[in-house]
Amino acid sequence: LFDLSTVASVGKDVFVDSWVNITRPHLVSIGSHTAIDWGFHCTVAATIGDYVHIGPFVTAIGGAEGRLTLGHFAAVAAGVRLICGGDEHAGYGLVGPTIPERFQDRLILAPITLEPMASVLTNAVIMPGVTVSIGSVVGAGSIVTKTTRPWTMYLGSPARPVKERPRERMLAHAAELGYEID
Ligand SMILES: CC(C)(COP(=O)(O)OP(=O)(O)OC[C@H]1O[C@@H](n2cnc3c(N)ncnc32)[C@H](O)[C@@H]1OP(=O)(O)O)[C@@H](O)C(=O)NCCC(=O)NCCS
């Protein structure tokens, strides 16, 4: 398994698979009852809450200045891309990490937050600066460019709100586990 002694802080009952690439573990904190599956590639500073699941082959990209927050009970399904930063690709400069500094592109860098009980489903892409608000759901393959409304399901590219997600049972279950959320 992954060497949990390398991260900034970690709770109890945490599973991190052996083949993950957390490039800046000293910038990563992990809560309790959280599982991170095979193939997680994370270059950013991350604060990961309790009862979070990160499915296989998730990417959190943006480098040392990238910021990712995953609230309690957040779910990140297989293959999700969390783009906390990257080149602008709009003609300002040449693109990529090997370009000499004076020829480089501008960077887009803005934190991504999944609030508590947000779900981002398989192969969705979350753009820089987006907050997936409390309890909201992003459907498979959707591309999210703007902050979502709480307890609302978003589908498509660009992701659009399609329906409300009932919150009562989820909040009641969390309360029984000792988490007052909302
Ligand atoms: C978000 C999700 C759960 C919604 O499921 P749902 O509420 O049952 O939605 P439905 O299947 O009833 O579809 C409702 C409508 O949205 C469309 N739709 C469903 N999922 C969609 C998606 N990901 N993107 C775009 N449109 C979608 C359907 O075609 C349907 O359109 P229609 O009304 O024109 O027929 C489901 O789309 C999803 O993304 N599942 C992925 C699950 C997953 O990733 N699990 C974790 C694996 S690690």
PDB file of C-alpha atoms and ligand atoms in Angstrom:
ATOM      1  CA  LEU A   1       0.000   0.000   0.000  1.00  0.00           C
ATOM      2  CA  PHE A   2       0.945   3.680  -0.332  1.00  0.00           C
ATOM      3  CA  ASP A   3       3.226   4.997   2.439  1.00  0.00           C
ATOM      4  CA  LEU A   4       0.799   7.128   4.457  1.00  0.00           C
ATOM      5  CA  SER A   5       3.611   8.486   6.625  1.00  0.00           C
ATOM      6  CA  THR A   6       4.580  10.782   3.717  1.00  0.00           C
ATOM      7  CA  VAL A   7       1.358  12.867   3.752  1.00  0.00           C
ATOM      8  CA  ALA A   8       0.872  16.000   5.866  1.00  0.00           C
ATOM      9  CA  SER A   9      -1.863  14.400   7.957  1.00  0.00           C
ATOM     10  CA  VAL A  10      -4.048  11.344   7.878  1.00  0.00           C
ATOM     11  CA  GLY A  11      -6.998  10.124   9.941  1.00  0.00           C
ATOM     12  CA  LYS A  12      -7.954   6.559  10.783  1.00  0.00           C
ATOM     13  CA  ASP A  13      -9.387   3.769   8.640  1.00  0.00           C
ATOM     14  CA  VAL A  14      -7.790   5.082   5.439  1.00  0.00           C
ATOM     15  CA  PHE A  15      -7.010   3.004   2.350  1.00  0.00           C
ATOM     16  CA  VAL A  16      -4.698   4.290  -0.366  1.00  0.00           C
ATOM     17  CA  ASP A  17      -3.817   1.784  -3.084  1.00  0.00           C
ATOM     18  CA  SER A  18      -0.190   0.926  -3.817  1.00  0.00           C
ATOM     19  CA  TRP A  19      -0.079   2.384  -7.300  1.00  0.00           C
ATOM     20  CA  VAL A  20      -0.968   6.028  -6.881  1.00  0.00           C
ATOM     21  CA  ASN A  21       1.201   8.983  -7.837  1.00  0.00           C
ATOM     22  CA  ILE A  22       0.826  11.708  -5.228  1.00  0.00           C
ATOM     23  CA  THR A  23       3.696  13.940  -6.261  1.00  0.00           C
ATOM     24  CA  ARG A  24       3.556  16.388  -3.311  1.00  0.00           C
ATOM     25  CA  PRO A  25       2.421  14.272  -0.360  1.00  0.00           C
ATOM     26  CA  HIS A  26       3.564  16.940   2.135  1.00  0.00           C
ATOM     27  CA  LEU A  27       0.771  19.150   0.694  1.00  0.00           C
ATOM     28  CA  VAL A  28      -1.914  16.487   1.057  1.00  0.00           C
ATOM     29  CA  SER A  29      -4.091  15.804   4.078  1.00  0.00           C
ATOM     30  CA  ILE A  30      -6.523  12.916   4.287  1.00  0.00           C
ATOM     31  CA  GLY A  31      -9.380  12.528   6.777  1.00  0.00           C
ATOM     32  CA  SER A  32     -10.789   9.313   8.200  1.00  0.00           C
ATOM     33  CA  HIS A  33     -12.711   6.440   6.547  1.00  0.00           C
ATOM     34  CA  THR A  34     -11.448   7.516   3.143  1.00  0.00           C
ATOM     35  CA  ALA A  35     -10.367   5.321   0.224  1.00  0.00           C
ATOM     36  CA  ILE A  36      -8.199   6.257  -2.740  1.00  0.00           C
ATOM     37  CA  ASP A  37      -8.089   3.652  -5.493  1.00  0.00           C
ATOM     38  CA  TRP A  38      -5.509   2.537  -8.019  1.00  0.00           C
ATOM     39  CA  GLY A  39      -4.121   5.060 -10.483  1.00  0.00           C
ATOM     40  CA  PHE A  40      -4.816   8.343  -8.648  1.00  0.00           C
ATOM     41  CA  HIS A  41      -2.456  10.922 -10.155  1.00  0.00           C
ATOM     42  CA  CYS A  42      -2.290  14.053  -8.008  1.00  0.00           C
ATOM     43  CA  THR A  43       0.154  16.925  -8.502  1.00  0.00           C
ATOM     44  CA  VAL A  44      -1.755  19.496  -6.402  1.00  0.00           C
ATOM     45  CA  ALA A  45      -2.145  20.386  -2.746  1.00  0.00           C
ATOM     46  CA  ALA A  46      -5.221  18.512  -1.548  1.00  0.00           C
ATOM     47  CA  THR A  47      -7.409  18.499   1.520  1.00  0.00           C
ATOM     48  CA  ILE A  48      -9.495  15.343   1.536  1.00  0.00           C
ATOM     49  CA  GLY A  49     -12.256  14.899   4.108  1.00  0.00           C
ATOM     50  CA  ASP A  50     -13.882  11.949   5.846  1.00  0.00           C
ATOM     51  CA  TYR A  51     -15.779   9.152   4.073  1.00  0.00           C
ATOM     52  CA  VAL A  52     -14.443  10.274   0.698  1.00  0.00           C
ATOM     53  CA  HIS A  53     -14.022   7.788  -2.132  1.00  0.00           C
ATOM     54  CA  ILE A  54     -11.691   8.509  -5.044  1.00  0.00           C
ATOM     55  CA  GLY A  55     -12.244   5.819  -7.687  1.00  0.00           C
ATOM     56  CA  PRO A  56      -9.606   4.378 -10.001  1.00  0.00           C
ATOM     57  CA  PHE A  57      -7.643   6.452 -12.504  1.00  0.00           C
ATOM     58  CA  VAL A  58      -8.642   9.884 -11.226  1.00  0.00           C
ATOM     59  CA  THR A  59      -6.386  12.818 -12.155  1.00  0.00           C
ATOM     60  CA  ALA A  60      -5.968  15.990 -10.079  1.00  0.00           C
ATOM     61  CA  ILE A  61      -3.644  18.244 -12.015  1.00  0.00           C
ATOM     62  CA  GLY A  62      -2.277  21.778 -11.577  1.00  0.00           C
ATOM     63  CA  GLY A  63       1.113  21.501  -9.877  1.00  0.00           C
ATOM     64  CA  ALA A  64       2.434  22.923  -6.636  1.00  0.00           C
ATOM     65  CA  GLU A  65       0.080  25.905  -6.715  1.00  0.00           C
ATOM     66  CA  GLY A  66      -3.013  23.870  -7.588  1.00  0.00           C
ATOM     67  CA  ARG A  67      -5.563  23.451  -4.804  1.00  0.00           C
ATOM     68  CA  LEU A  68      -8.167  20.718  -4.371  1.00  0.00           C
ATOM     69  CA  THR A  69     -10.630  20.312  -1.529  1.00  0.00           C
ATOM     70  CA  LEU A  70     -12.889  17.273  -1.197  1.00  0.00           C
ATOM     71  CA  GLY A  71     -15.488  17.641   1.546  1.00  0.00           C
ATOM     72  CA  HIS A  72     -16.861  14.879   3.765  1.00  0.00           C
ATOM     73  CA  PHE A  73     -18.799  12.190   1.855  1.00  0.00           C
ATOM     74  CA  ALA A  74     -17.656  13.488  -1.540  1.00  0.00           C
ATOM     75  CA  ALA A  75     -17.480  10.850  -4.279  1.00  0.00           C
ATOM     76  CA  VAL A  76     -15.147  10.988  -7.253  1.00  0.00           C
ATOM     77  CA  ALA A  77     -15.775   8.178  -9.735  1.00  0.00           C
ATOM     78  CA  ALA A  78     -13.394   6.367 -12.056  1.00  0.00           C
ATOM     79  CA  GLY A  79     -11.518   8.453 -14.597  1.00  0.00           C
ATOM     80  CA  VAL A  80     -12.623  11.879 -13.366  1.00  0.00           C
ATOM     81  CA  ARG A  81     -10.325  14.800 -14.297  1.00  0.00           C
ATOM     82  CA  LEU A  82      -9.960  17.612 -11.778  1.00  0.00           C
ATOM     83  CA  ILE A  83      -8.139  20.416 -13.618  1.00  0.00           C
ATOM     84  CA  CYS A  84      -6.947  22.842 -10.936  1.00  0.00           C
ATOM     85  CA  GLY A  85      -4.533  24.530 -13.315  1.00  0.00           C
ATOM     86  CA  GLY A  86      -2.799  24.399 -16.666  1.00  0.00           C
ATOM     87  CA  ASP A  87      -1.681  26.354 -19.709  1.00  0.00           C
ATOM     88  CA  GLU A  88      -4.208  28.767 -21.217  1.00  0.00           C
ATOM     89  CA  HIS A  89      -3.731  27.491 -24.800  1.00  0.00           C
ATOM     90  CA  ALA A  90      -4.879  30.871 -26.186  1.00  0.00           C
ATOM     91  CA  GLY A  91      -1.759  31.955 -28.062  1.00  0.00           C
ATOM     92  CA  TYR A  92       0.075  33.872 -25.367  1.00  0.00           C
ATOM     93  CA  GLY A  93       3.046  31.510 -25.318  1.00  0.00           C
ATOM     94  CA  LEU A  94       4.348  28.068 -26.110  1.00  0.00           C
ATOM     95  CA  VAL A  95       2.766  25.234 -24.217  1.00  0.00           C
ATOM     96  CA  GLY A  96       4.214  22.616 -21.915  1.00  0.00           C
ATOM     97  CA  PRO A  97       6.491  22.126 -18.937  1.00  0.00           C
ATOM     98  CA  THR A  98       9.754  22.076 -20.928  1.00  0.00           C
ATOM     99  CA  ILE A  99       9.323  25.516 -22.588  1.00  0.00           C
ATOM    100  CA  PRO A 100      11.905  28.140 -21.442  1.00  0.00           C
ATOM    101  CA  GLU A 101      10.295  30.592 -19.019  1.00  0.00           C
ATOM    102  CA  ARG A 102      10.239  33.636 -21.314  1.00  0.00           C
ATOM    103  CA  PHE A 103       8.331  31.747 -24.025  1.00  0.00           C
ATOM    104  CA  GLN A 104       5.798  30.096 -21.709  1.00  0.00           C
ATOM    105  CA  ASP A 105       2.020  30.326 -21.959  1.00  0.00           C
ATOM    106  CA  ARG A 106      -0.062  31.988 -19.252  1.00  0.00           C
ATOM    107  CA  LEU A 107      -1.256  29.656 -16.534  1.00  0.00           C
ATOM    108  CA  ILE A 108      -4.861  29.255 -15.524  1.00  0.00           C
ATOM    109  CA  LEU A 109      -4.806  28.348 -11.869  1.00  0.00           C
ATOM    110  CA  ALA A 110      -7.891  28.274  -9.641  1.00  0.00           C
ATOM    111  CA  PRO A 111      -8.895  25.942  -6.838  1.00  0.00           C
ATOM    112  CA  ILE A 112     -11.459  23.178  -7.228  1.00  0.00           C
ATOM    113  CA  THR A 113     -13.755  22.302  -4.345  1.00  0.00           C
ATOM    114  CA  LEU A 114     -16.191  19.449  -3.981  1.00  0.00           C
ATOM    115  CA  GLU A 115     -18.380  20.390  -1.045  1.00  0.00           C
ATOM    116  CA  PRO A 116     -19.719  17.696   1.285  1.00  0.00           C
ATOM    117  CA  MET A 117     -21.802  14.965  -0.399  1.00  0.00           C
ATOM    118  CA  ALA A 118     -20.977  16.156  -3.917  1.00  0.00           C
ATOM    119  CA  SER A 119     -20.664  13.318  -6.455  1.00  0.00           C
ATOM    120  CA  VAL A 120     -18.670  13.576  -9.665  1.00  0.00           C
ATOM    121  CA  LEU A 121     -19.342  10.522 -11.816  1.00  0.00           C
ATOM    122  CA  THR A 122     -17.186   8.613 -14.206  1.00  0.00           C
ATOM    123  CA  ASN A 123     -15.058  10.485 -16.754  1.00  0.00           C
ATOM    124  CA  ALA A 124     -16.457  13.908 -15.867  1.00  0.00           C
ATOM    125  CA  VAL A 125     -14.116  16.894 -16.219  1.00  0.00           C
ATOM    126  CA  ILE A 126     -14.069  19.708 -13.647  1.00  0.00           C
ATOM    127  CA  MET A 127     -12.484  22.967 -14.815  1.00  0.00           C
ATOM    128  CA  PRO A 128     -10.353  25.374 -12.721  1.00  0.00           C
ATOM    129  CA  GLY A 129     -12.221  27.463 -10.176  1.00  0.00           C
ATOM    130  CA  VAL A 130     -15.338  25.287 -10.062  1.00  0.00           C
ATOM    131  CA  THR A 131     -17.063  24.449  -6.810  1.00  0.00           C
ATOM    132  CA  VAL A 132     -19.291  21.393  -7.004  1.00  0.00           C
ATOM    133  CA  SER A 133     -21.653  22.587  -4.333  1.00  0.00           C
ATOM    134  CA  ILE A 134     -22.989  20.610  -1.419  1.00  0.00           C
ATOM    135  CA  GLY A 135     -24.912  17.527  -2.514  1.00  0.00           C
ATOM    136  CA  SER A 136     -24.752  18.261  -6.210  1.00  0.00           C
ATOM    137  CA  VAL A 137     -24.126  15.509  -8.767  1.00  0.00           C
ATOM    138  CA  VAL A 138     -22.198  15.686 -12.011  1.00  0.00           C
ATOM    139  CA  GLY A 139     -23.169  12.899 -14.434  1.00  0.00           C
ATOM    140  CA  ALA A 140     -20.813  10.648 -16.348  1.00  0.00           C
ATOM    141  CA  GLY A 141     -18.825  12.358 -19.080  1.00  0.00           C
ATOM    142  CA  SER A 142     -20.059  15.843 -18.196  1.00  0.00           C
ATOM    143  CA  ILE A 143     -17.827  18.914 -18.424  1.00  0.00           C
ATOM    144  CA  VAL A 144     -18.325  21.447 -15.653  1.00  0.00           C
ATOM    145  CA  THR A 145     -17.166  25.009 -16.313  1.00  0.00           C
ATOM    146  CA  LYS A 146     -19.144  26.869 -13.643  1.00  0.00           C
ATOM    147  CA  THR A 147     -19.960  26.376  -9.995  1.00  0.00           C
ATOM    148  CA  THR A 148     -23.001  24.159  -9.513  1.00  0.00           C
ATOM    149  CA  ARG A 149     -26.108  24.767  -7.427  1.00  0.00           C
ATOM    150  CA  PRO A 150     -26.475  22.752  -4.207  1.00  0.00           C
ATOM    151  CA  TRP A 151     -28.407  19.457  -4.307  1.00  0.00           C
ATOM    152  CA  THR A 152     -28.818  19.615  -8.072  1.00  0.00           C
ATOM    153  CA  MET A 153     -27.886  17.092 -10.776  1.00  0.00           C
ATOM    154  CA  TYR A 154     -25.903  18.366 -13.757  1.00  0.00           C
ATOM    155  CA  LEU A 155     -25.498  16.491 -17.051  1.00  0.00           C
ATOM    156  CA  GLY A 156     -23.843  17.091 -20.385  1.00  0.00           C
ATOM    157  CA  SER A 157     -21.195  19.317 -21.895  1.00  0.00           C
ATOM    158  CA  PRO A 158     -21.281  22.028 -20.816  1.00  0.00           C
ATOM    159  CA  ALA A 159     -23.026  20.599 -17.778  1.00  0.00           C
ATOM    160  CA  ARG A 160     -26.578  21.870 -17.253  1.00  0.00           C
ATOM    161  CA  PRO A 161     -28.820  21.494 -14.202  1.00  0.00           C
ATOM    162  CA  VAL A 162     -31.472  18.827 -14.811  1.00  0.00           C
ATOM    163  CA  LYS A 163     -33.092  17.949 -11.511  1.00  0.00           C
ATOM    164  CA  GLU A 164     -32.977  18.307  -7.759  1.00  0.00           C
ATOM    165  CA  ARG A 165     -31.400  15.645  -5.554  1.00  0.00           C
ATOM    166  CA  PRO A 166     -33.333  14.918  -2.362  1.00  0.00           C
ATOM    167  CA  ARG A 167     -31.158  15.638   0.654  1.00  0.00           C
ATOM    168  CA  GLU A 168     -33.138  14.511   3.702  1.00  0.00           C
ATOM    169  CA  ARG A 169     -32.003  10.874   3.927  1.00  0.00           C
ATOM    170  CA  MET A 170     -28.388  11.682   3.190  1.00  0.00           C
ATOM    171  CA  LEU A 171     -28.291  14.388   5.849  1.00  0.00           C
ATOM    172  CA  ALA A 172     -30.062  12.126   8.353  1.00  0.00           C
ATOM    173  CA  HIS A 173     -27.607   9.265   7.740  1.00  0.00           C
ATOM    174  CA  ALA A 174     -24.648  11.632   8.089  1.00  0.00           C
ATOM    175  CA  ALA A 175     -26.087  12.983  11.335  1.00  0.00           C
ATOM    176  CA  GLU A 176     -26.313   9.425  12.677  1.00  0.00           C
ATOM    177  CA  LEU A 177     -22.641   9.004  11.844  1.00  0.00           C
ATOM    178  CA  GLY A 178     -21.979  12.183  13.831  1.00  0.00           C
ATOM    179  CA  TYR A 179     -21.715  14.732  11.039  1.00  0.00           C
ATOM    180  CA  GLU A 180     -23.949  17.802  11.142  1.00  0.00           C
ATOM    181  CA  ILE A 181     -23.785  18.995   7.552  1.00  0.00           C
ATOM    182  CA  ASP A 182     -25.734  21.841   5.877  1.00  0.00           C
TER     183      ASP A 182
HETATM  184  C1  LIG B   1     -26.056  11.014 -13.167  1.00  0.00           C
HETATM  185  C2  LIG B   1     -26.754   9.701 -13.407  1.00  0.00           C
HETATM  186  C3  LIG B   1     -26.677   8.841 -12.144  1.00  0.00           C
HETATM  187  C4  LIG B   1     -28.188  10.048 -13.759  1.00  0.00           C
HETATM  188  O1  LIG B   1     -28.961   8.918 -13.813  1.00  0.00           O
HETATM  189  P1  LIG B   1     -30.580   9.067 -13.883  1.00  0.00           P
HETATM  190  O2  LIG B   1     -31.046  10.098 -12.917  1.00  0.00           O
HETATM  191  O3  LIG B   1     -31.077   7.683 -13.733  1.00  0.00           O
HETATM  192  O4  LIG B   1     -30.836   9.652 -15.286  1.00  0.00           O
HETATM  193  P2  LIG B   1     -31.607   8.928 -16.471  1.00  0.00           P
HETATM  194  O5  LIG B   1     -30.844   7.701 -16.857  1.00  0.00           O
HETATM  195  O6  LIG B   1     -33.040   8.796 -16.055  1.00  0.00           O
HETATM  196  O7  LIG B   1     -31.496   9.967 -17.651  1.00  0.00           O
HETATM  197  C5  LIG B   1     -32.229  11.177 -17.676  1.00  0.00           C
HETATM  198  C6  LIG B   1     -31.936  11.878 -18.987  1.00  0.00           C
HETATM  199  O8  LIG B   1     -30.565  12.353 -18.963  1.00  0.00           O
HETATM  200  C7  LIG B   1     -29.796  11.742 -19.997  1.00  0.00           C
HETATM  201  N1  LIG B   1     -28.511  11.383 -19.418  1.00  0.00           N
HETATM  202  C8  LIG B   1     -28.287  10.434 -18.461  1.00  0.00           C
HETATM  203  N2  LIG B   1     -26.994  10.455 -18.121  1.00  0.00           N
HETATM  204  C9  LIG B   1     -26.403  11.398 -18.850  1.00  0.00           C
HETATM  205  C10 LIG B   1     -25.075  11.881 -18.903  1.00  0.00           C
HETATM  206  N3  LIG B   1     -24.115  11.384 -18.125  1.00  0.00           N
HETATM  207  N4  LIG B   1     -24.786  12.891 -19.751  1.00  0.00           N
HETATM  208  C11 LIG B   1     -25.764  13.410 -20.544  1.00  0.00           C
HETATM  209  N5  LIG B   1     -27.043  13.015 -20.516  1.00  0.00           N
HETATM  210  C12 LIG B   1     -27.352  12.004 -19.692  1.00  0.00           C
HETATM  211  C13 LIG B   1     -30.598  10.521 -20.423  1.00  0.00           C
HETATM  212  O9  LIG B   1     -30.312  10.185 -21.753  1.00  0.00           O
HETATM  213  C14 LIG B   1     -31.998  10.987 -20.208  1.00  0.00           C
HETATM  214  O10 LIG B   1     -32.357  11.841 -21.283  1.00  0.00           O
HETATM  215  P3  LIG B   1     -33.888  11.878 -21.831  1.00  0.00           P
HETATM  216  O11 LIG B   1     -34.697  12.409 -20.668  1.00  0.00           O
HETATM  217  O12 LIG B   1     -33.796  12.814 -22.990  1.00  0.00           O
HETATM  218  O13 LIG B   1     -34.219  10.484 -22.187  1.00  0.00           O
HETATM  219  C15 LIG B   1     -26.118   8.899 -14.538  1.00  0.00           C
HETATM  220  O14 LIG B   1     -26.266   9.655 -15.697  1.00  0.00           O
HETATM  221  C16 LIG B   1     -24.625   8.704 -14.393  1.00  0.00           C
HETATM  222  O15 LIG B   1     -23.804   9.566 -14.719  1.00  0.00           O
HETATM  223  N6  LIG B   1     -24.207   7.514 -13.970  1.00  0.00           N
HETATM  224  C17 LIG B   1     -22.775   7.220 -13.832  1.00  0.00           C
HETATM  225  C18 LIG B   1     -22.567   6.395 -12.608  1.00  0.00           C
HETATM  226  C19 LIG B   1     -21.117   6.322 -12.221  1.00  0.00           C
HETATM  227  O16 LIG B   1     -20.241   6.962 -12.761  1.00  0.00           O
HETATM  228  N7  LIG B   1     -20.865   5.532 -11.187  1.00  0.00           N
HETATM  229  C20 LIG B   1     -19.577   5.386 -10.611  1.00  0.00           C
HETATM  230  C21 LIG B   1     -18.699   4.477 -11.395  1.00  0.00           C
HETATM  231  S1  LIG B   1     -17.065   4.420 -10.727  1.00  0.00           S
END
